[in-house]
Coordinates of C-alpha atoms (C1' of nucleotides) in Angstrom, one line a residue:
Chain E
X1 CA -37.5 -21.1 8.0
X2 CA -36.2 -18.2 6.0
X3 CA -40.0 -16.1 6.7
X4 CA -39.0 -16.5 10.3
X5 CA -35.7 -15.9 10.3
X6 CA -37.2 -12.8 8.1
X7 CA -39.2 -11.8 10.6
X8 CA -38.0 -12.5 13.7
X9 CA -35.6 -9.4 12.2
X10 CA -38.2 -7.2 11.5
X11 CA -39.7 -7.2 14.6
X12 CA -36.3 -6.4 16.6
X13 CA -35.9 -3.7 13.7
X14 CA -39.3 -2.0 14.5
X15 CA -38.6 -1.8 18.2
X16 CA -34.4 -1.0 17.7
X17 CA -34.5 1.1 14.6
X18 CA -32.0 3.9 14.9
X19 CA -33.0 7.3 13.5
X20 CA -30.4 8.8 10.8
X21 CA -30.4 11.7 8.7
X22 CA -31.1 9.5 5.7
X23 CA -33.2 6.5 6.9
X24 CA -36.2 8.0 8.1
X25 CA -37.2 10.0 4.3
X26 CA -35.1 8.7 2.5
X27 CA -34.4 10.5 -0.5
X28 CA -32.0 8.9 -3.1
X29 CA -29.4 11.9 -3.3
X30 CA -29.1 11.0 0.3
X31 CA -29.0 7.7 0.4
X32 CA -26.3 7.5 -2.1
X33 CA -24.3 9.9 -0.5
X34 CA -24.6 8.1 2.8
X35 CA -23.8 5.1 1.4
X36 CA -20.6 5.8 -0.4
X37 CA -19.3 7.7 3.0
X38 CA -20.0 4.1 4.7
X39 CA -18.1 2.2 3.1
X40 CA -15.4 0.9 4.9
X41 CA -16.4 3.6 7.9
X42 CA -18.2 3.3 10.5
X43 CA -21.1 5.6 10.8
X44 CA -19.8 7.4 13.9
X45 CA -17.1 8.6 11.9
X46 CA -18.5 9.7 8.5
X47 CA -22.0 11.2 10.5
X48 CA -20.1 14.9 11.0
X49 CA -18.9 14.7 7.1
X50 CA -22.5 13.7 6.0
X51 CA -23.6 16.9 7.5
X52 CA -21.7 19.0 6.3
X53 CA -21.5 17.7 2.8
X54 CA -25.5 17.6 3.0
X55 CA -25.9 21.4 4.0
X56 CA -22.7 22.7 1.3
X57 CA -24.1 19.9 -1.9
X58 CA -27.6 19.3 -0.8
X59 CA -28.6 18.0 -4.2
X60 CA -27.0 16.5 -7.2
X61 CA -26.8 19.7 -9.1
X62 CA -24.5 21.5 -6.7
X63 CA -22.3 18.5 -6.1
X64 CA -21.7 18.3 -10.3
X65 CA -21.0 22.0 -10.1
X66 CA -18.5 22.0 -7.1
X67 CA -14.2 21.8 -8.3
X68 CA -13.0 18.7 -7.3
X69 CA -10.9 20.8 -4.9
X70 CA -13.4 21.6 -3.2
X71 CA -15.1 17.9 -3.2
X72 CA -11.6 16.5 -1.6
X73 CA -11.8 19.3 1.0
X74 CA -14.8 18.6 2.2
X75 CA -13.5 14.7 2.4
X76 CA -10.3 15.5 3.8
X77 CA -9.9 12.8 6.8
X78 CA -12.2 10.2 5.8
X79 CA -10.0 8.4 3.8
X80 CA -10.8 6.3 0.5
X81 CA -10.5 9.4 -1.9
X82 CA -11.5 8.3 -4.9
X83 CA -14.9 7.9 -3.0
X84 CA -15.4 11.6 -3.3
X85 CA -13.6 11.8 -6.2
X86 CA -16.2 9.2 -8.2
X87 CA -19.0 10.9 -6.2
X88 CA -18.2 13.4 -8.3
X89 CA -17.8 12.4 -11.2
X90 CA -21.4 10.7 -10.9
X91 CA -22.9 13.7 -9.7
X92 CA -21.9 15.1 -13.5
X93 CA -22.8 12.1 -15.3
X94 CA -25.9 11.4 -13.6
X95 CA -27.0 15.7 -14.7
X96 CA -25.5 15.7 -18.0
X97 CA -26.6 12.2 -19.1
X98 CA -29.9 11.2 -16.7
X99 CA -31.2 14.8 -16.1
X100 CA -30.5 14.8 -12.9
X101 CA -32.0 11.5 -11.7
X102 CA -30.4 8.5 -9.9
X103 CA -31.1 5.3 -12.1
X104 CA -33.4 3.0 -9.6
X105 CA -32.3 -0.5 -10.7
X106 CA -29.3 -2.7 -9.9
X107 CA -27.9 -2.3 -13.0
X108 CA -28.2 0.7 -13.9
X109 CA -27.0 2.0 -10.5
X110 CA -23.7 0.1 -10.9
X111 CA -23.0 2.0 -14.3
X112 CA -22.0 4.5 -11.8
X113 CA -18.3 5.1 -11.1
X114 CA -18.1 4.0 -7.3
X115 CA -20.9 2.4 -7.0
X116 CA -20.5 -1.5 -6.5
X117 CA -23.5 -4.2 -6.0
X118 CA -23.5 -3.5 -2.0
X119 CA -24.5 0.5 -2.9
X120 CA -26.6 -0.5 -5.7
X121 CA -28.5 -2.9 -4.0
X122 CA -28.7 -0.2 -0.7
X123 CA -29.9 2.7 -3.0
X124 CA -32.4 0.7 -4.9
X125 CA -34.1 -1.0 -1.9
X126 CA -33.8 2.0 0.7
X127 CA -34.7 5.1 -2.1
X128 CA -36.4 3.2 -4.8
X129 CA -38.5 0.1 -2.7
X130 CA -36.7 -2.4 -5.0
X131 CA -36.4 -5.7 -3.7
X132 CA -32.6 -6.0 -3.7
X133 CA -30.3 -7.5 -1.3
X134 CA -27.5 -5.5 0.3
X135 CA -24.9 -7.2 1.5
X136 CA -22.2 -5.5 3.6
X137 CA -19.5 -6.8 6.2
X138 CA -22.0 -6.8 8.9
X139 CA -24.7 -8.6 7.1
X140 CA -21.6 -11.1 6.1
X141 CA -20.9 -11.0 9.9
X142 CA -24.7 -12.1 10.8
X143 CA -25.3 -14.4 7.6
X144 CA -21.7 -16.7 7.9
X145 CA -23.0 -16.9 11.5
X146 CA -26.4 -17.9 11.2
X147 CA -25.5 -20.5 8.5
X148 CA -22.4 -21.4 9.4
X149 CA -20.8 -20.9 6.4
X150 CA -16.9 -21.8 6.6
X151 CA -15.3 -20.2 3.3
X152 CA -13.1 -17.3 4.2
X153 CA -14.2 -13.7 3.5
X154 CA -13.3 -12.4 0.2
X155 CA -13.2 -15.7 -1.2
X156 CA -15.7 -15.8 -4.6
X157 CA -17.7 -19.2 -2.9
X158 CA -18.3 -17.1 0.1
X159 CA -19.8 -14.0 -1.5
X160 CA -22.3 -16.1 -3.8
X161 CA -23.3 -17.8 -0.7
X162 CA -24.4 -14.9 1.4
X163 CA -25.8 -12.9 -1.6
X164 CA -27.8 -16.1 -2.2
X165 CA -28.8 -16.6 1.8
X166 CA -29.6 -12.5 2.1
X167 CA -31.8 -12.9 -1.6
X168 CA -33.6 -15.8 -0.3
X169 CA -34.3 -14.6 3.2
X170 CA -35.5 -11.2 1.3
X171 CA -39.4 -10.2 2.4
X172 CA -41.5 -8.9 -1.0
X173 CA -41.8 -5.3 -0.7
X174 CA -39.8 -5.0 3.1
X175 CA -36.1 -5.3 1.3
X176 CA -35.5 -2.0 3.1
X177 CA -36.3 -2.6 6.2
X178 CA -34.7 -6.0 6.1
X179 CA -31.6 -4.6 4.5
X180 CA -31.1 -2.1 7.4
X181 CA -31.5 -4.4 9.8
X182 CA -29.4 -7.0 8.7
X183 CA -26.4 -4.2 8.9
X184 CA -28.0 -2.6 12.6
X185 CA -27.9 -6.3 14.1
X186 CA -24.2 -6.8 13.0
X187 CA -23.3 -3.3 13.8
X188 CA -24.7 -3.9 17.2
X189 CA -25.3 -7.5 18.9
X190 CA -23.7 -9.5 16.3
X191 CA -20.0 -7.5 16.8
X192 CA -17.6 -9.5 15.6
X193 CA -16.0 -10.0 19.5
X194 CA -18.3 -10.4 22.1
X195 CA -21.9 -10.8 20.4
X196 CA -24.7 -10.3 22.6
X197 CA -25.9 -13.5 21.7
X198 CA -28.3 -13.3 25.1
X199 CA -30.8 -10.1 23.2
X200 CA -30.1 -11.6 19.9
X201 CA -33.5 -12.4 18.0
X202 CA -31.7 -14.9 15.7
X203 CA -30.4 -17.0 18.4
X204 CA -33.0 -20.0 18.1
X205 CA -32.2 -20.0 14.0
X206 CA -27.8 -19.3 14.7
X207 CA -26.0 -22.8 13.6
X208 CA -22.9 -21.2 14.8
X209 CA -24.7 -20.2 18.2
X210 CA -25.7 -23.5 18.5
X211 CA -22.1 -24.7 18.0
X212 CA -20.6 -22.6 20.2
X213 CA -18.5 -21.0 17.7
X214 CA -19.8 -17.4 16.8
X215 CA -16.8 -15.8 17.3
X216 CA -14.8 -18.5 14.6
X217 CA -17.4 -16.4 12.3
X218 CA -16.6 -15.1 9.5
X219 CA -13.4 -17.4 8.8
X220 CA -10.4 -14.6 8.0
X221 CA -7.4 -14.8 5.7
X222 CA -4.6 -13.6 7.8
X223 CA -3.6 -10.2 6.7
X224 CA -0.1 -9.0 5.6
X225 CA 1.6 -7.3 8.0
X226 CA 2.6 -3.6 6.9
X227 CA 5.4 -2.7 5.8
X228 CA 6.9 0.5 7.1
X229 CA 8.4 3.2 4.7
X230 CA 9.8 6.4 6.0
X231 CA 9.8 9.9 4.5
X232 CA 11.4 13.3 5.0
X233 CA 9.5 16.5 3.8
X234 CA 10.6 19.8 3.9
X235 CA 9.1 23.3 4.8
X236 CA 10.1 25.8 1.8
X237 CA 9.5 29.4 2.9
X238 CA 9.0 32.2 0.6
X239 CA 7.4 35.4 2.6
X240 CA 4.3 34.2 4.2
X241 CA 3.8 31.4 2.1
X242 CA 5.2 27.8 2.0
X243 CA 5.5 25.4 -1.2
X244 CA 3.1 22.1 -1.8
X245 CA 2.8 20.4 -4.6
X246 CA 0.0 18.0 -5.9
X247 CA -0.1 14.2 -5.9
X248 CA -0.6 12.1 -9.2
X249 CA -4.3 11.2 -10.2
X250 CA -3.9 7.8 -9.3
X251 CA -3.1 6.1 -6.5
X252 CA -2.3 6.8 -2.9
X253 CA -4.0 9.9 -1.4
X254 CA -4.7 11.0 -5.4
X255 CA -5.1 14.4 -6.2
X256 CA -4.6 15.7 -2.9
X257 CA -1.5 18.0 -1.6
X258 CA 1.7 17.7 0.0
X259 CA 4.9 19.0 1.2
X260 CA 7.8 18.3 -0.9
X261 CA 9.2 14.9 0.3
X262 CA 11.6 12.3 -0.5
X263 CA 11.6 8.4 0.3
X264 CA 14.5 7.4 3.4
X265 CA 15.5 4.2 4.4
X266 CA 16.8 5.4 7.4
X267 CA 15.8 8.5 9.2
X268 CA 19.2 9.6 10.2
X269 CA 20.1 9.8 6.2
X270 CA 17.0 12.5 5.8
X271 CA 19.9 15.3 5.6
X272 CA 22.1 13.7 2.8
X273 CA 19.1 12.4 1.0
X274 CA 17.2 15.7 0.4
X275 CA 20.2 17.6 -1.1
X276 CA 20.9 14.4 -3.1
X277 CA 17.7 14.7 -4.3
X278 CA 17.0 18.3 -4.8
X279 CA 20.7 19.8 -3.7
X280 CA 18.7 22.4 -1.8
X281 CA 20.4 23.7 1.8
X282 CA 18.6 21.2 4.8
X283 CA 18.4 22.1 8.1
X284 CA 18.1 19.2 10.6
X285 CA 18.0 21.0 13.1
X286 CA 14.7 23.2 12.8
X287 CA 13.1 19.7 12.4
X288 CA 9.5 20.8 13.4
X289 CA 8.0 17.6 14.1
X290 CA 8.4 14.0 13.5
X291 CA 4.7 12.0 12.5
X292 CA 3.9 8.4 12.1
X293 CA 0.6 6.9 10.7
X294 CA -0.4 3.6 9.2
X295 CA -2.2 3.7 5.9
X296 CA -3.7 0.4 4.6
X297 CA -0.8 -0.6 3.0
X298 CA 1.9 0.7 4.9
X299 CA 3.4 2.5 8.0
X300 CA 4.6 5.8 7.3
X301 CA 7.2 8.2 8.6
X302 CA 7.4 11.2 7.8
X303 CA 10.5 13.8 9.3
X304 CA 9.9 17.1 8.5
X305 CA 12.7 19.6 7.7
X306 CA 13.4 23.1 6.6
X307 CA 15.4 23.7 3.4
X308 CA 16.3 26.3 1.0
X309 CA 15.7 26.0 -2.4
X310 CA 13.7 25.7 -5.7
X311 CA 11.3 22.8 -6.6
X312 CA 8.2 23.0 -8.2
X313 CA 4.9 23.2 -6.8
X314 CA 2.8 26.0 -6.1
X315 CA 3.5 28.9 -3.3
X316 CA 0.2 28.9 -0.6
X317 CA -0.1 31.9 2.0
X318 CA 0.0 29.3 5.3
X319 CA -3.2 30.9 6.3
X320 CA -4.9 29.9 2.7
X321 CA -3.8 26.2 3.0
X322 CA -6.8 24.6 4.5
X323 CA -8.4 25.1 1.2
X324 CA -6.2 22.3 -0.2
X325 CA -7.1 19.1 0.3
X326 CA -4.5 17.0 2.4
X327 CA -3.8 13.4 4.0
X328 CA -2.9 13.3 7.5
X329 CA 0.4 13.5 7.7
X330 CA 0.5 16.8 5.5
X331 CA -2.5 18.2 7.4
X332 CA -0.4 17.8 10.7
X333 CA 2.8 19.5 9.0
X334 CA 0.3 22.4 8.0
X335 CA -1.4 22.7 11.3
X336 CA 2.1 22.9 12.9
X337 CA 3.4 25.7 10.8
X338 CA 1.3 28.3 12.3
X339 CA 3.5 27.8 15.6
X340 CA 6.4 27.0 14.0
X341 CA 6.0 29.9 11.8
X342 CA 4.2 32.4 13.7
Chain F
dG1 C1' -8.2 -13.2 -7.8
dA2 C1' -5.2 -10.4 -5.4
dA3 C1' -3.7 -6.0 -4.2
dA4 C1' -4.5 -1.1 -3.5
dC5 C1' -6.9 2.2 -1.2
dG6 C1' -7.2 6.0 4.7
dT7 C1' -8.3 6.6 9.0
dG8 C1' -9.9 5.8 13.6
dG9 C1' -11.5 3.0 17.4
dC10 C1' -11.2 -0.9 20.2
dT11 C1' -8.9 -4.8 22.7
Chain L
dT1 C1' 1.0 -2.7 22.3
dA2 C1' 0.2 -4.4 17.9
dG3 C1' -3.3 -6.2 15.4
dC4 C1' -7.9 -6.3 13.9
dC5 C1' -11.6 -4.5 11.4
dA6 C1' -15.0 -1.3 9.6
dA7 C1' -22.6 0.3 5.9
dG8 C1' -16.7 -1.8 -0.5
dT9 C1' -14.9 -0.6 -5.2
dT10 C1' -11.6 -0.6 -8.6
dT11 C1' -7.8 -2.2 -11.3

DNA sequence: GAAACGTGGCT
DNA sequence: TAGCCAAGTTT
């Protein structure tokens, strides 16, 4: 069962494979560049970034010599930062300690800071020919659906059984190609609403097909709903340039910049809680703009004011700032300076 | 093992 | 609209 189910794959690969920048040669810098911009993204999004990342690092050497600045710049609006950031700090370890060269195994792969057992197993079997299993959400997607499996996603018992199922379905010397289109099929029929079940060349081998139930597959936790937090930031002018300052190393939107701000718990408050906090002079009333935006964790508000004042930070000409790596919100409050200012 | 970590697209 | 979910890894 598992050569047929093996092949029965292949042969809707060879007739559906899509062409990408790193699929067709694949060359491990590129593979393991594209594979750290797709986690958690789809490839419509990161595509652009991949380009342009490709054609300013186009090889391990030039990534380990970029700032980190510079690495976060080029990220800026992807999300996930410490994906660049660990990127990075690969690139460097992989020159100063491997001479340059990617390790080709598993293991030695998942030395790597960022790289898990999903991008180890995709680097080794797409750059290197190993025979590794790669197992991302859309091969999860295809494999609980296939074999009906019933433990909830994220659970431990879940991910031994679809690593197990991928490794044993795995063809000697094809884990590439089986790999890829494990992750095309879910990406594409196999969507987690609506699977085109009709064109789907694992139909006569689905248990969950069979059952009626592909769309109860993969079982799902229910999520936490987000809590919302708000923010107000201000705009310090000096001259031509405005004040940001940079965000702690760890945690949310590390390393990258922002506009002064202070935590609110309710908007209207903004006013009494800057001076509070920084007794600076506030002016409601030039309010530029007000943005909202979920992050994974939370919903946040962010009311942005101009105030007088000293904090610290660093002073940045308005036209210099999109050389500083932002989040959203901040990148908005930049953007909008140049009309508010101007 | 759970929680943290961004953003965008789709329903 | 509000919620879901995405070519996961780290702490």
């Amino acid at each position: 069962m598992s050569k047929k189910i093996a092949d029965a794959l292949l042969s809707w690969y060879a007739a559906r494979r899509r062409s990408l920048p790193w699929r067709d040669q694949p060359e491990p810098y590129a593979v393991w560049v594209a594979e750290v911009m797709a986690q958690q993204t789809r490839l419509e999004s990161m595509l652009p970034y991949y380009e342009r990342w490709m054609a300013r690092f186009p090889n391990m050497q030039t990534l380990a010599a970029a700032s980190e600045q510079e690495v976060l710049t080029l990220w800026e609006g992807l999300g996930y930062y410490s994906r660049a950031r660990n990127l990075h700090r690969a690139a460097q370890i992989v020159v100063r300690e491997y001479g340059s060269w990617l390790p080709e195994s598993v293991a030695g792969l998942m030395k790597l800071p960022g790289i898990g057992r999903y991008t180890a197993g995709a680097i080794a079997s797409l750059a290197f020919g190993v025979d590794a299993a790669a197992v991302d959400g859309n091969a999860v997607r295809v494999l609980t659906r296939v074999f009906n499996l019933e433990d909830s996603v994220g659970s431990s018992a879940l991910g031994k059984q679809v690593w197990a199922r991928a490794e044993a379905l795995l063809p000697e010397g094809q884990a590439a190609d089986f790999n890829q289109a494990l992750m095309d099929l879910g990406a594409g029929l196999c969507a987690p609403r609506n699977p085109d079940c009709a064109h789907c060349p694992l139909r006569d081998y689905c248990e969950a097909y069979a059952l009626g139930i592909q769309e109860q597959r993969p079982v799902r936790a229910a999520r936490q709903a987000l809590p919302q937090r708000d923010f107000a930031a201000v705009v310090l002018e000096r001259g031509d340039a405005v004040l940001i300052r940079q965000r702690p190393s760890e945690g949310l939107l590390a390393n990258l910049w922002e506009f002064p701000n202070v935590e609110i718990h309710n908007p209207k408050r903004g006013k009494a809680e800057l001076r509070r906090e920084w007794s600076p002079e506030v002016e409601p009333r030039k309010r530029i703009q007000v943005l909202e935006h979920s992050y994974s964790h939370f919903r946040a508000r962010l009311q942005v004011y101009r105030a007088q004042g000293v904090l610290p930070g660093e002073w940045v000409p308005v036209a210099e700032l999109e050389r500083y790596p932002m989040g959203k919100l901040d990148r908005q409050i930049a953007e909008g300076l140049r009309d508010a200012l101007g």
